[in-house]
Short mmCIF file of C-alpha atoms and ligand atoms in Angstrom, two decimals:
data_model
loop_
_atom_site.label_atom_id
_atom_site.label_comp_id
_atom_site.label_asym_id
_atom_site.label_seq_id
_atom_site.Cartn_x
_atom_site.Cartn_y
_atom_site.Cartn_z
CA MET O 589 0.00 0.00 0.00
CA ALA O 590 1.49 3.34 -1.04
CA GLU O 591 1.86 6.11 1.55
CA LYS O 592 -1.02 8.61 1.58
CA LEU O 593 -0.72 11.75 -0.53
CA LYS O 594 -0.86 14.88 1.62
CA VAL O 595 -2.35 18.01 0.05
CA TYR O 596 -1.38 21.37 1.53
CA ASN O 597 -2.73 24.92 1.29
CA PRO O 598 0.08 26.76 -0.57
CA TYR O 599 -0.53 29.98 1.38
CA ASP O 600 -0.03 28.75 4.96
CA ASN O 601 1.12 25.17 4.36
CA SER O 602 -1.76 23.74 6.40
CA LEU O 603 -2.81 20.17 5.61
CA ILE O 604 -6.11 20.14 3.71
CA ALA O 605 -6.48 16.49 2.62
CA GLU O 606 -4.90 13.06 2.68
CA LEU O 607 -5.61 10.69 -0.20
CA GLU O 608 -5.01 7.04 -0.98
CA GLN O 609 -2.47 6.74 -3.78
CA ASP O 610 -2.45 4.40 -6.73
CA THR O 611 0.35 2.06 -7.64
CA VAL O 612 1.49 0.87 -11.04
CA SER O 613 -0.66 -2.25 -10.61
CA THR O 614 -3.84 -0.36 -9.61
CA VAL O 615 -3.31 1.95 -12.60
CA GLN O 616 -3.19 -1.09 -14.86
CA ALA O 617 -6.33 -2.49 -13.26
CA LYS O 618 -8.19 0.82 -13.72
CA LEU O 619 -7.13 0.99 -17.36
CA GLY O 620 -8.53 -2.51 -17.85
CA VAL O 621 -11.83 -1.36 -16.31
CA ALA O 622 -11.81 1.70 -18.60
CA GLY O 623 -11.63 -0.68 -21.55
CA ASN O 624 -14.90 -2.22 -20.33
CA GLY O 625 -16.22 1.28 -19.79
CA LEU O 626 -16.06 1.81 -23.55
CA ILE O 627 -18.68 -0.91 -23.96
CA ARG O 628 -20.91 0.79 -21.37
CA LEU O 629 -20.58 4.02 -23.35
CA HIS O 630 -21.83 2.35 -26.53
CA GLY O 631 -25.16 2.12 -24.73
CA LEU O 632 -25.31 5.90 -24.19
CA ASN O 633 -26.41 7.55 -27.42
CA GLN O 634 -25.40 11.08 -28.38
CA LEU O 635 -28.53 12.67 -26.96
CA LYS O 636 -28.00 10.91 -23.64
CA ARG O 637 -24.39 12.10 -23.53
CA TYR O 638 -25.62 15.64 -24.23
CA GLU O 639 -28.07 15.37 -21.33
CA VAL O 640 -25.48 13.97 -18.93
CA LEU O 641 -22.98 16.74 -19.72
CA ASN O 642 -25.64 19.42 -19.28
CA LYS O 643 -26.69 17.87 -15.99
CA ALA O 644 -23.07 17.85 -14.79
CA SER O 645 -22.84 21.50 -15.80
CA ASP O 646 -25.92 22.29 -13.69
CA ILE O 647 -24.45 20.46 -10.69
CA VAL O 648 -21.18 22.40 -10.90
CA ALA O 649 -23.12 25.67 -11.26
CA ASP O 650 -25.31 24.84 -8.25
CA ASN O 651 -22.23 24.09 -6.14
CA SER O 652 -19.99 26.77 -7.53
CA GLU O 653 -18.95 28.29 -4.19
CA ASP O 654 -17.90 24.89 -2.92
CA PHE O 655 -15.83 24.24 -6.07
CA ALA O 656 -14.34 27.73 -5.81
CA ARG O 657 -13.35 27.20 -2.18
CA THR O 658 -11.53 23.99 -3.12
CA LEU O 659 -9.55 25.95 -5.71
CA VAL O 660 -8.71 28.69 -3.22
CA LEU O 661 -7.48 26.09 -0.75
CA GLU O 662 -5.52 23.75 -2.99
CA VAL O 663 -4.05 26.21 -5.55
CA GLY O 664 -4.02 29.47 -3.58
CA LYS O 665 -6.27 31.18 -6.14
CA THR O 666 -7.96 34.41 -5.14
CA TRP O 667 -11.74 34.14 -4.85
CA ARG O 668 -12.12 36.04 -8.10
CA GLU O 669 -9.77 33.69 -9.97
CA ALA O 670 -11.41 30.63 -8.42
CA ARG O 671 -14.96 31.74 -9.26
CA ASN O 672 -13.85 32.52 -12.78
CA GLU O 673 -12.41 29.02 -13.21
CA VAL O 674 -15.63 27.44 -11.93
CA ALA O 675 -17.73 29.53 -14.34
CA ARG O 676 -15.44 28.45 -17.17
CA CYS O 677 -15.83 24.81 -16.18
CA VAL O 678 -19.63 25.17 -16.30
CA ASN O 679 -19.19 26.52 -19.83
CA THR O 680 -16.72 23.80 -20.88
CA LEU O 681 -19.28 21.19 -19.84
CA ARG O 682 -22.01 22.90 -21.88
CA LEU O 683 -19.78 23.31 -24.94
CA SER O 684 -18.89 19.62 -24.70
CA ALA O 685 -22.59 18.72 -24.52
CA VAL O 686 -23.13 20.56 -27.80
CA GLU O 687 -20.28 18.62 -29.40
CA ALA O 688 -21.85 15.34 -28.29
CA VAL O 689 -24.89 16.00 -30.49
CA LYS O 690 -22.90 17.50 -33.38
CA LEU O 691 -20.68 14.46 -33.79
CA ALA O 692 -21.14 13.28 -37.41
CA GLY O 693 -19.31 12.24 -40.55
CA GLU O 694 -19.80 13.15 -44.19
CA GLU O 695 -20.13 11.61 -47.62
CA VAL O 696 -16.99 10.70 -49.56
CA PRO O 697 -17.42 11.61 -53.27
CA PHE O 698 -16.26 8.38 -54.96
CA SER O 699 -17.59 9.57 -58.33
CA ALA O 700 -14.87 12.22 -58.26
CA ALA O 701 -12.37 9.33 -58.40
CA SER O 702 -14.19 7.81 -61.41
CA HIS O 703 -16.03 5.25 -59.30
CA PRO O 704 -19.66 6.32 -59.86
CA HIS O 705 -21.01 2.97 -58.64
CA LYS O 706 -19.42 3.23 -55.28
CA GLN O 707 -20.96 5.27 -52.51
CA GLY O 708 -19.76 5.81 -49.01
CA PHE O 709 -19.22 8.04 -46.05
CA TYR O 710 -17.15 8.22 -42.94
CA ARG O 711 -18.32 8.31 -39.38
CA ARG O 712 -16.39 9.73 -36.47
CA ILE O 713 -15.90 6.94 -33.95
CA PRO O 714 -14.43 7.24 -30.45
CA SER O 715 -10.66 6.68 -30.36
CA GLY O 716 -10.84 4.43 -27.28
CA VAL O 717 -9.47 4.84 -23.79
CA VAL O 718 -7.97 8.28 -23.12
CA ALA O 719 -5.25 8.87 -20.53
CA ALA O 720 -5.59 12.46 -19.29
CA ILE O 721 -2.81 14.11 -17.27
CA THR O 722 -3.36 17.61 -15.89
CA PRO O 723 -1.32 20.36 -14.15
CA PHE O 724 -1.91 22.17 -10.88
CA ASN O 725 -2.79 25.64 -12.10
CA PHE O 726 -6.32 25.11 -13.52
CA PRO O 727 -7.08 21.74 -11.94
CA LEU O 728 -10.83 21.98 -12.55
CA ASN O 729 -11.26 23.51 -15.97
CA LEU O 730 -8.27 21.79 -17.57
CA ALA O 731 -9.53 18.43 -16.33
CA ALA O 732 -12.90 19.42 -17.83
CA HIS O 733 -11.19 20.20 -21.16
CA LYS O 734 -10.14 16.56 -21.33
CA ILE O 735 -12.78 14.43 -19.66
CA CYS O 736 -15.83 16.29 -21.04
CA PRO O 737 -14.89 16.17 -24.76
CA ALA O 738 -13.77 12.55 -24.23
CA PHE O 739 -17.20 11.64 -22.88
CA ALA O 740 -18.89 13.63 -25.66
CA ALA O 741 -16.84 11.62 -28.16
CA GLY O 742 -17.73 8.30 -26.51
CA CYS O 743 -14.27 7.64 -25.04
CA SER O 744 -13.61 6.43 -21.53
CA THR O 745 -10.99 8.33 -19.56
CA VAL O 746 -8.53 7.78 -16.75
CA LEU O 747 -7.53 11.13 -15.24
CA LYS O 748 -4.32 11.79 -13.35
CA PRO O 749 -4.46 15.20 -11.68
CA ALA O 750 -1.40 17.04 -10.37
CA SER O 751 -0.27 15.76 -6.98
CA VAL O 752 -0.15 19.22 -5.38
CA ALA O 753 -3.77 20.02 -6.37
CA PRO O 754 -5.79 16.88 -7.05
CA LEU O 755 -9.03 17.74 -5.21
CA SER O 756 -10.92 19.78 -7.83
CA GLY O 757 -10.36 17.13 -10.51
CA ILE O 758 -11.64 14.43 -8.15
CA LYS O 759 -14.74 16.53 -7.39
CA LEU O 760 -15.40 17.00 -11.10
CA VAL O 761 -15.19 13.26 -11.72
CA GLU O 762 -17.61 12.63 -8.83
CA THR O 763 -19.97 15.20 -10.35
CA MET O 764 -19.80 13.49 -13.74
CA HIS O 765 -20.67 10.16 -12.09
CA GLU O 766 -23.58 11.78 -10.27
CA ALA O 767 -24.80 13.18 -13.60
CA GLY O 768 -24.78 9.73 -15.20
CA VAL O 769 -21.30 8.91 -16.56
CA PRO O 770 -20.73 5.19 -15.87
CA SER O 771 -18.04 4.83 -13.21
CA GLU O 772 -16.01 2.40 -15.38
CA ALA O 773 -15.86 5.01 -18.13
CA LEU O 774 -14.30 7.73 -15.99
CA GLN O 775 -11.77 7.06 -13.27
CA VAL O 776 -9.07 8.89 -11.36
CA VAL O 777 -5.58 7.75 -10.44
CA ILE O 778 -3.62 9.54 -7.73
CA GLY O 779 0.14 9.57 -7.29
CA PRO O 780 3.45 10.80 -8.65
CA GLY O 781 3.78 11.56 -12.32
CA SER O 782 7.03 9.61 -12.59
CA SER O 783 5.35 6.32 -11.56
CA VAL O 784 1.54 6.58 -11.67
CA GLY O 785 1.49 9.03 -14.62
CA ASN O 786 4.12 7.07 -16.47
CA ALA O 787 2.16 3.83 -16.00
CA LEU O 788 -0.77 5.45 -17.84
CA VAL O 789 1.52 6.65 -20.62
CA GLU O 790 3.36 3.35 -21.12
CA SER O 791 0.31 1.07 -21.00
CA HIS O 792 -0.93 -0.42 -24.26
CA ILE O 793 -4.55 0.23 -23.31
CA PRO O 794 -4.96 3.99 -23.94
CA ARG O 795 -5.32 4.96 -27.58
CA MET O 796 -4.51 8.55 -26.69
CA VAL O 797 -2.61 10.54 -24.09
CA THR O 798 -3.83 14.07 -23.59
CA PHE O 799 -1.40 16.03 -21.46
CA THR O 800 -1.31 19.58 -20.14
CA GLY O 801 1.81 20.61 -18.29
CA SER O 802 5.42 21.62 -18.69
CA LYS O 803 7.51 21.15 -21.82
CA VAL O 804 10.01 18.99 -19.95
CA VAL O 805 7.34 16.50 -18.85
CA GLY O 806 5.61 16.68 -22.24
CA GLU O 807 8.83 15.65 -23.96
CA GLU O 808 9.32 12.84 -21.43
CA ILE O 809 5.81 11.55 -22.19
CA THR O 810 6.43 11.57 -25.95
CA ARG O 811 9.49 9.37 -25.36
CA HIS O 812 7.46 6.80 -23.40
CA ALA O 813 4.07 6.77 -25.08
CA GLY O 814 4.76 4.54 -28.09
CA LEU O 815 2.12 4.22 -30.79
CA LYS O 816 -0.62 6.50 -29.44
CA LYS O 817 -2.27 9.75 -30.33
CA LEU O 818 -0.78 12.63 -28.38
CA ALA O 819 -2.24 15.98 -27.44
CA MET O 820 0.34 18.20 -25.77
CA GLU O 821 -0.66 21.50 -24.18
CA LEU O 822 2.65 22.80 -22.88
CA GLY O 823 4.16 25.95 -21.46
CA SER O 824 5.10 29.31 -22.87
CA ASN O 825 6.81 32.66 -22.27
CA SER O 826 4.08 34.66 -23.99
CA ALA O 827 4.90 38.07 -25.39
CA VAL O 828 2.95 41.20 -26.22
CA VAL O 829 4.07 44.04 -28.52
CA ILE O 830 3.02 47.62 -27.73
CA LEU O 831 3.29 49.92 -30.73
CA ALA O 832 3.50 53.70 -30.54
CA ASP O 833 -0.07 54.25 -31.79
CA ALA O 834 -1.64 51.88 -29.21
CA ASP O 835 -4.11 52.72 -26.46
CA LEU O 836 -1.38 52.64 -23.82
CA GLU O 837 -3.73 53.00 -20.85
CA ARG O 838 -5.73 49.97 -21.91
CA ALA O 839 -2.59 47.95 -22.60
CA ALA O 840 -1.24 48.73 -19.11
CA ARG O 841 -4.58 47.86 -17.48
CA ARG O 842 -4.75 44.54 -19.30
CA ILE O 843 -1.12 43.61 -18.48
CA ARG O 844 -1.91 44.25 -14.81
CA VAL O 845 -4.22 41.24 -15.23
CA GLY O 846 -2.23 39.15 -17.70
CA GLY O 847 1.13 39.36 -15.95
CA TYR O 848 -0.04 38.64 -12.44
CA ALA O 849 -3.19 36.48 -12.55
CA LEU O 850 -2.65 33.41 -10.41
CA ALA O 851 0.74 34.87 -9.42
CA GLY O 852 1.86 34.54 -13.05
CA GLN O 853 1.36 30.76 -12.99
CA VAL O 854 -0.74 30.68 -16.15
CA CYS O 855 0.54 28.99 -19.31
CA ILE O 856 -0.26 32.16 -21.30
CA SER O 857 0.87 34.60 -18.62
CA THR O 858 2.09 37.89 -20.11
CA GLN O 859 5.79 37.44 -19.44
CA ARG O 860 7.52 39.56 -22.11
CA VAL O 861 6.45 43.04 -23.20
CA TYR O 862 8.18 44.67 -26.18
CA VAL O 863 7.45 48.38 -26.40
CA GLU O 864 8.22 50.66 -29.33
CA ASP O 865 10.97 53.10 -28.38
CA LYS O 866 8.91 56.29 -28.82
CA VAL O 867 6.39 55.37 -26.11
CA PHE O 868 8.57 53.20 -23.88
CA ASP O 869 8.92 55.63 -20.95
CA LYS O 870 5.28 56.69 -21.00
CA PHE O 871 4.05 53.09 -21.14
CA LEU O 872 6.35 51.98 -18.33
CA GLU O 873 5.05 54.77 -16.12
CA LEU O 874 1.46 53.70 -16.80
CA LEU O 875 2.25 50.06 -16.14
CA ILE O 876 3.99 50.82 -12.84
CA SER O 877 1.05 52.86 -11.60
CA GLU O 878 -1.35 50.03 -12.49
CA VAL O 879 0.72 47.19 -11.03
CA LYS O 880 1.61 49.03 -7.80
CA THR O 881 -2.04 48.84 -6.77
CA LEU O 882 -2.21 45.02 -6.78
CA LYS O 883 -2.98 43.64 -3.32
CA PRO O 884 -1.03 40.47 -2.45
CA GLY O 885 -2.19 38.40 0.52
CA ASP O 886 -4.17 35.49 1.90
CA PRO O 887 -6.33 34.16 -0.94
CA LEU O 888 -9.15 33.42 1.49
CA ASP O 889 -9.47 37.20 1.99
CA GLU O 890 -11.98 38.54 -0.57
CA GLU O 891 -9.84 41.69 -1.03
CA THR O 892 -6.71 39.80 -2.14
CA GLU O 893 -5.77 40.21 -5.80
CA LEU O 894 -2.45 38.35 -5.86
CA GLY O 895 -2.21 35.01 -4.09
CA PRO O 896 0.76 32.76 -3.32
CA MET O 897 2.88 30.71 -5.67
CA ILE O 898 2.26 26.99 -5.48
CA GLU O 899 5.38 26.19 -3.42
CA VAL O 900 8.12 28.16 -1.65
CA LYS O 901 10.72 26.47 -3.86
CA GLU O 902 9.10 28.11 -6.90
CA VAL O 903 9.59 31.54 -5.27
CA GLU O 904 13.24 30.63 -4.66
CA ARG O 905 13.63 29.56 -8.29
CA ILE O 906 12.34 32.79 -9.77
CA VAL O 907 14.32 34.95 -7.34
CA ALA O 908 17.45 33.07 -8.48
CA TRP O 909 16.53 33.78 -12.13
CA ILE O 910 16.17 37.47 -11.32
CA ASP O 911 19.55 37.49 -9.55
CA GLU O 912 21.11 35.81 -12.60
CA ALA O 913 20.40 38.94 -14.66
CA PRO O 914 22.28 41.57 -12.62
CA CYS O 915 22.30 44.19 -15.37
CA ALA O 916 18.50 44.13 -15.62
CA GLU O 917 16.83 47.19 -14.13
CA ARG O 918 14.44 46.39 -11.26
CA ILE O 919 11.62 48.85 -11.81
CA LEU O 920 9.27 47.28 -9.27
CA GLU O 921 10.49 44.76 -6.69
CA GLY O 922 7.87 42.44 -5.24
CA LYS O 923 8.11 41.72 -1.54
CA ARG O 924 8.77 38.12 -0.60
CA GLU O 925 7.04 36.38 2.30
CA GLY O 926 6.93 32.58 2.33
CA SER O 927 5.10 31.46 -0.82
CA LEU O 928 3.88 35.01 -1.51
CA LEU O 929 5.80 37.11 -4.00
CA GLY O 930 4.68 40.65 -4.78
CA PRO O 931 4.61 41.87 -8.39
CA TRP O 932 7.87 42.49 -10.25
CA ILE O 933 8.63 44.61 -13.31
CA LEU O 934 12.09 44.50 -14.90
CA THR O 935 13.52 46.26 -17.96
CA ASN O 936 16.70 46.01 -20.00
CA VAL O 937 16.73 42.27 -19.44
CA PRO O 938 19.26 40.53 -21.73
CA GLU O 939 17.48 38.50 -24.39
CA ASP O 940 19.43 35.37 -23.42
CA ALA O 941 18.40 35.54 -19.72
CA ARG O 942 16.20 32.73 -18.38
CA LEU O 943 13.63 35.41 -17.50
CA ILE O 944 13.11 35.79 -21.24
CA LYS O 945 14.10 32.46 -22.77
CA GLN O 946 12.25 30.16 -20.36
CA GLU O 947 8.82 30.06 -18.81
CA ALA O 948 8.96 32.31 -15.72
CA PHE O 949 5.64 31.10 -14.26
CA ALA O 950 5.78 33.80 -11.57
CA PRO O 951 4.45 37.35 -11.01
CA VAL O 952 7.32 38.83 -13.03
CA VAL O 953 6.95 40.89 -16.21
CA VAL O 954 9.88 41.94 -18.39
CA VAL O 955 9.44 45.16 -20.39
CA ASN O 956 12.08 45.66 -23.09
CA ARG O 957 12.49 48.37 -25.70
CA VAL O 958 12.29 47.72 -29.48
CA ARG O 959 12.90 49.98 -32.50
CA ASP O 960 9.85 48.93 -34.50
CA LEU O 961 7.43 46.10 -35.25
CA ASP O 962 9.96 44.14 -37.32
CA GLU O 963 12.36 43.97 -34.42
CA ALA O 964 9.52 43.15 -32.03
CA ILE O 965 8.35 40.19 -34.13
CA GLN O 966 11.89 38.89 -34.41
CA ARG O 967 12.31 39.04 -30.60
CA VAL O 968 8.90 37.52 -29.89
CA ASN O 969 9.82 34.57 -32.10
CA ALA O 970 13.35 34.07 -30.74
CA THR O 971 12.19 31.34 -28.36
CA ASP O 972 11.30 27.65 -28.34
CA TYR O 973 7.74 28.46 -27.30
CA GLY O 974 4.69 29.63 -29.28
CA LEU O 975 1.38 29.39 -27.43
CA GLN O 976 -0.21 32.84 -27.78
CA GLY O 977 1.18 36.25 -28.68
CA ALA O 978 -0.36 39.71 -28.90
CA VAL O 979 -0.04 43.21 -30.27
CA PHE O 980 -1.59 46.54 -29.24
CA THR O 981 -1.96 48.91 -32.19
CA ARG O 982 -4.62 50.97 -33.99
CA ASP O 983 -3.05 50.32 -37.38
CA LEU O 984 -4.83 47.46 -39.19
CA ARG O 985 -1.92 46.83 -41.53
CA LYS O 986 0.52 46.45 -38.61
CA ALA O 987 -1.96 44.27 -36.75
CA PHE O 988 -2.08 41.88 -39.71
CA GLN O 989 1.70 41.97 -40.03
CA ALA O 990 1.96 40.90 -36.37
CA CYS O 991 -0.71 38.18 -36.78
CA ASN O 992 1.11 36.78 -39.81
CA GLY O 993 4.60 37.11 -38.34
CA ILE O 994 4.21 35.88 -34.77
CA GLU O 995 4.77 32.13 -34.50
CA ALA O 996 2.07 31.06 -32.05
CA GLY O 997 -1.16 29.08 -31.90
CA GLY O 998 -3.06 32.34 -31.47
CA VAL O 999 -2.29 36.04 -31.97
CA LEU O 1000 -4.51 38.61 -30.26
CA VAL O 1001 -4.91 42.23 -31.32
CA ASN O 1002 -5.54 44.85 -28.64
CA GLU O 1003 -5.82 42.07 -26.07
CA ILE O 1004 -3.26 40.34 -23.84
CA PRO O 1005 -1.91 36.91 -24.83
CA THR O 1006 -3.40 35.66 -21.55
CA PHE O 1007 -6.96 35.94 -22.88
CA ARG O 1008 -8.74 32.65 -23.40
CA VAL O 1009 -12.35 31.54 -23.59
CA ASP O 1010 -13.14 27.89 -23.74
CA LEU O 1011 -14.59 27.61 -27.24
CA MET O 1012 -11.43 28.93 -28.91
CA PRO O 1013 -9.07 26.56 -30.72
CA TYR O 1014 -6.29 26.64 -28.17
CA GLY O 1015 -2.83 25.14 -28.37
CA GLY O 1016 0.76 25.78 -29.25
CA MET O 1017 3.31 25.83 -32.01
CA LYS O 1018 6.98 24.85 -31.56
CA GLY O 1019 7.75 23.74 -27.98
CA SER O 1020 4.33 24.81 -26.73
CA GLY O 1021 2.77 21.62 -27.96
CA LEU O 1022 0.75 19.57 -30.39
CA GLY O 1023 -2.96 19.59 -31.10
CA ARG O 1024 -5.74 21.95 -30.09
CA GLU O 1025 -8.15 22.06 -27.17
CA GLY O 1026 -11.56 23.66 -26.87
CA PRO O 1027 -14.33 21.02 -26.92
CA ALA O 1028 -14.97 21.14 -30.69
CA TYR O 1029 -11.27 20.62 -31.45
CA ALA O 1030 -10.63 18.13 -28.66
CA VAL O 1031 -13.55 15.96 -29.82
CA ARG O 1032 -11.99 15.92 -33.29
CA GLU O 1033 -8.70 14.71 -31.80
CA MET O 1034 -10.46 12.08 -29.65
CA THR O 1035 -12.36 10.54 -32.56
CA GLU O 1036 -11.23 8.82 -35.75
CA GLU O 1037 -12.76 8.69 -39.21
CA LYS O 1038 -14.08 5.23 -40.05
CA LEU O 1039 -14.95 4.70 -43.71
CA TYR O 1040 -18.07 2.86 -44.88
CA LEU O 1041 -18.07 1.95 -48.60
CA PHE O 1042 -20.86 0.35 -50.67
CA ASP O 1043 -20.35 -1.02 -54.17
CA LEU O 1044 -23.67 -0.63 -55.97
CA THR O 1045 -22.90 -2.22 -59.36
P1 LIG D 881 4.13 19.42 -14.71
O1 LIG D 881 4.57 19.22 -16.10
O2 LIG D 881 5.14 19.40 -13.64
O3 LIG D 881 3.03 18.31 -14.30
C1 LIG D 881 1.87 18.14 -15.04
C2 LIG D 881 1.29 16.76 -14.78
O4 LIG D 881 2.18 15.76 -15.30
C3 LIG D 881 1.10 16.43 -13.31
O5 LIG D 881 -0.06 15.68 -13.14
C4 LIG D 881 2.34 15.58 -13.02
O6 LIG D 881 2.20 14.72 -11.91
C5 LIG D 881 2.44 14.77 -14.31
N1 LIG D 881 3.74 14.16 -14.57
C6 LIG D 881 4.95 14.54 -14.12
N2 LIG D 881 5.91 13.71 -14.60
C7 LIG D 881 5.29 12.79 -15.38
C8 LIG D 881 5.73 11.67 -16.15
N3 LIG D 881 7.02 11.34 -16.23
N4 LIG D 881 4.80 10.94 -16.82
C9 LIG D 881 3.49 11.27 -16.76
N5 LIG D 881 3.02 12.32 -16.04
C10 LIG D 881 3.91 13.07 -15.37
O7 LIG D 881 3.31 20.79 -14.71
P2 LIG D 881 2.73 21.64 -13.51
O8 LIG D 881 1.67 20.88 -12.77
O9 LIG D 881 3.85 22.24 -12.74
O10 LIG D 881 1.96 22.80 -14.32
C11 LIG D 881 2.60 23.88 -14.86
C12 LIG D 881 2.93 23.70 -16.33
O11 LIG D 881 1.76 23.42 -17.07
C13 LIG D 881 3.49 24.99 -16.94
O12 LIG D 881 4.57 24.66 -17.79
C14 LIG D 881 2.31 25.53 -17.74
O13 LIG D 881 2.68 26.37 -18.79
C15 LIG D 881 1.69 24.27 -18.22
N6 LIG D 881 0.31 24.52 -18.61
C16 LIG D 881 -0.03 24.51 -19.95
C17 LIG D 881 -1.31 24.83 -20.34
C18 LIG D 881 -1.74 24.79 -21.78
O14 LIG D 881 -2.94 24.71 -22.01
N7 LIG D 881 -0.83 24.86 -22.73
C19 LIG D 881 -2.33 25.21 -19.36
C20 LIG D 881 -1.87 25.16 -18.00
C21 LIG D 881 -0.60 24.83 -17.65
P3 LIG D 881 2.74 15.18 -10.46
O15 LIG D 881 1.95 16.37 -10.10
O16 LIG D 881 2.46 13.99 -9.62
O17 LIG D 881 4.19 15.48 -10.63
#
């Protein structure tokens, strides 16, 4: 029997839960059960799956404060961030319900291949068992982005939530069961990624691994998965370009949100800001006055706007990265207190510093100066990542130039790269991953085209 997993509140390190952990052999057993779960799902037609997902959505909505509290406690989210994640989860469930009833194939035009006597079509069929592995930072909605489209598609799922924040994912699975998902078709495994997660990845049973997490772990999974479909939603060091003609006040207000939401621990956190020379000083002044007003503190306090980082060692890591760039100018220095780190702004950061090259995942924003849009695009792209990028400008031609030039899964104009709603096609280029999420796109990845052909001669 494995030792129990202890879950702590990241703000004050108090113990909030103890959970039984899985072992490699219980993971294998659960995967075997999930295989049987597929057969149970054949008995649930598309309309029934639509109804179940909508019912689950209602249950989450009816218990939203309870879900939000779990997020505050296990991730250290502020109430506002937690309530927002719950509302998004309600929406992800509804969007998935819609996909359940839209699932369909289409006719294949055999006459166009000079076979007029053949007729046929393809249907989208469920891929099979899905192994879903999720990170700590959005433990409810990112679990929903995997298990809800999987159920809509007719796939059974085994979910492995992050060990530091497993409770919201478990609650969501319980809710799905209550709404009518057969228990064999949706299960949870608890335990370390290196053993329990890896057992899911290496097993021959899943047809697909859908992973959200860091690039390092994503690459590790691709080495172990073998012949399976892979969806990889990985990290980023997202950048925004501020051009001289932009609405600077709005840009500063939005970066106050995008750079510091969830203490910067968002995959599309606004980490790098490239500002056109002419407006650099003015913009920096505006940004400082916005960011200075953020209120760090205990996330259980309704007034708190900036909660803790997930672990003290993450604070130590980012402080070391800051110290590694001694020539960078510290425009705003966030106070450090345990797992809390106040907001930082740095400028003149060398482009080869880890603060720029790697994913900071902390309440730290780098603001560097650029000559023009061409230089900005070149700097935005000089990285292994490419999840979302953004530009603030009033010039339509420059906006298009940025959209075409920035190498990322999404480019946003007059909005921060941190913006996401759940129906968007969402995913990365380069080291930020493979595949797209958003229920419509995830369902496509979790189903396969099966051809039916009739010879009518
Ligand atoms: P990690 O990559 O550390 O962990 C993610 C999950 O993978 C956890 O459940 C972890 O388990 C598991 N895991 C770890 N090692 C293995 C392994 N060898 N095999 C299988 N599973 C494994 O990410 P974090 O939880 O720290 O989350 C932060 C990262 O997630 C950031 O890089 C962020 O950018 C990214 N992210 C990406 C998003 C996107 O949509 N692109 C959205 C949100 C976050 P355990 O917890 O037990 O270690």
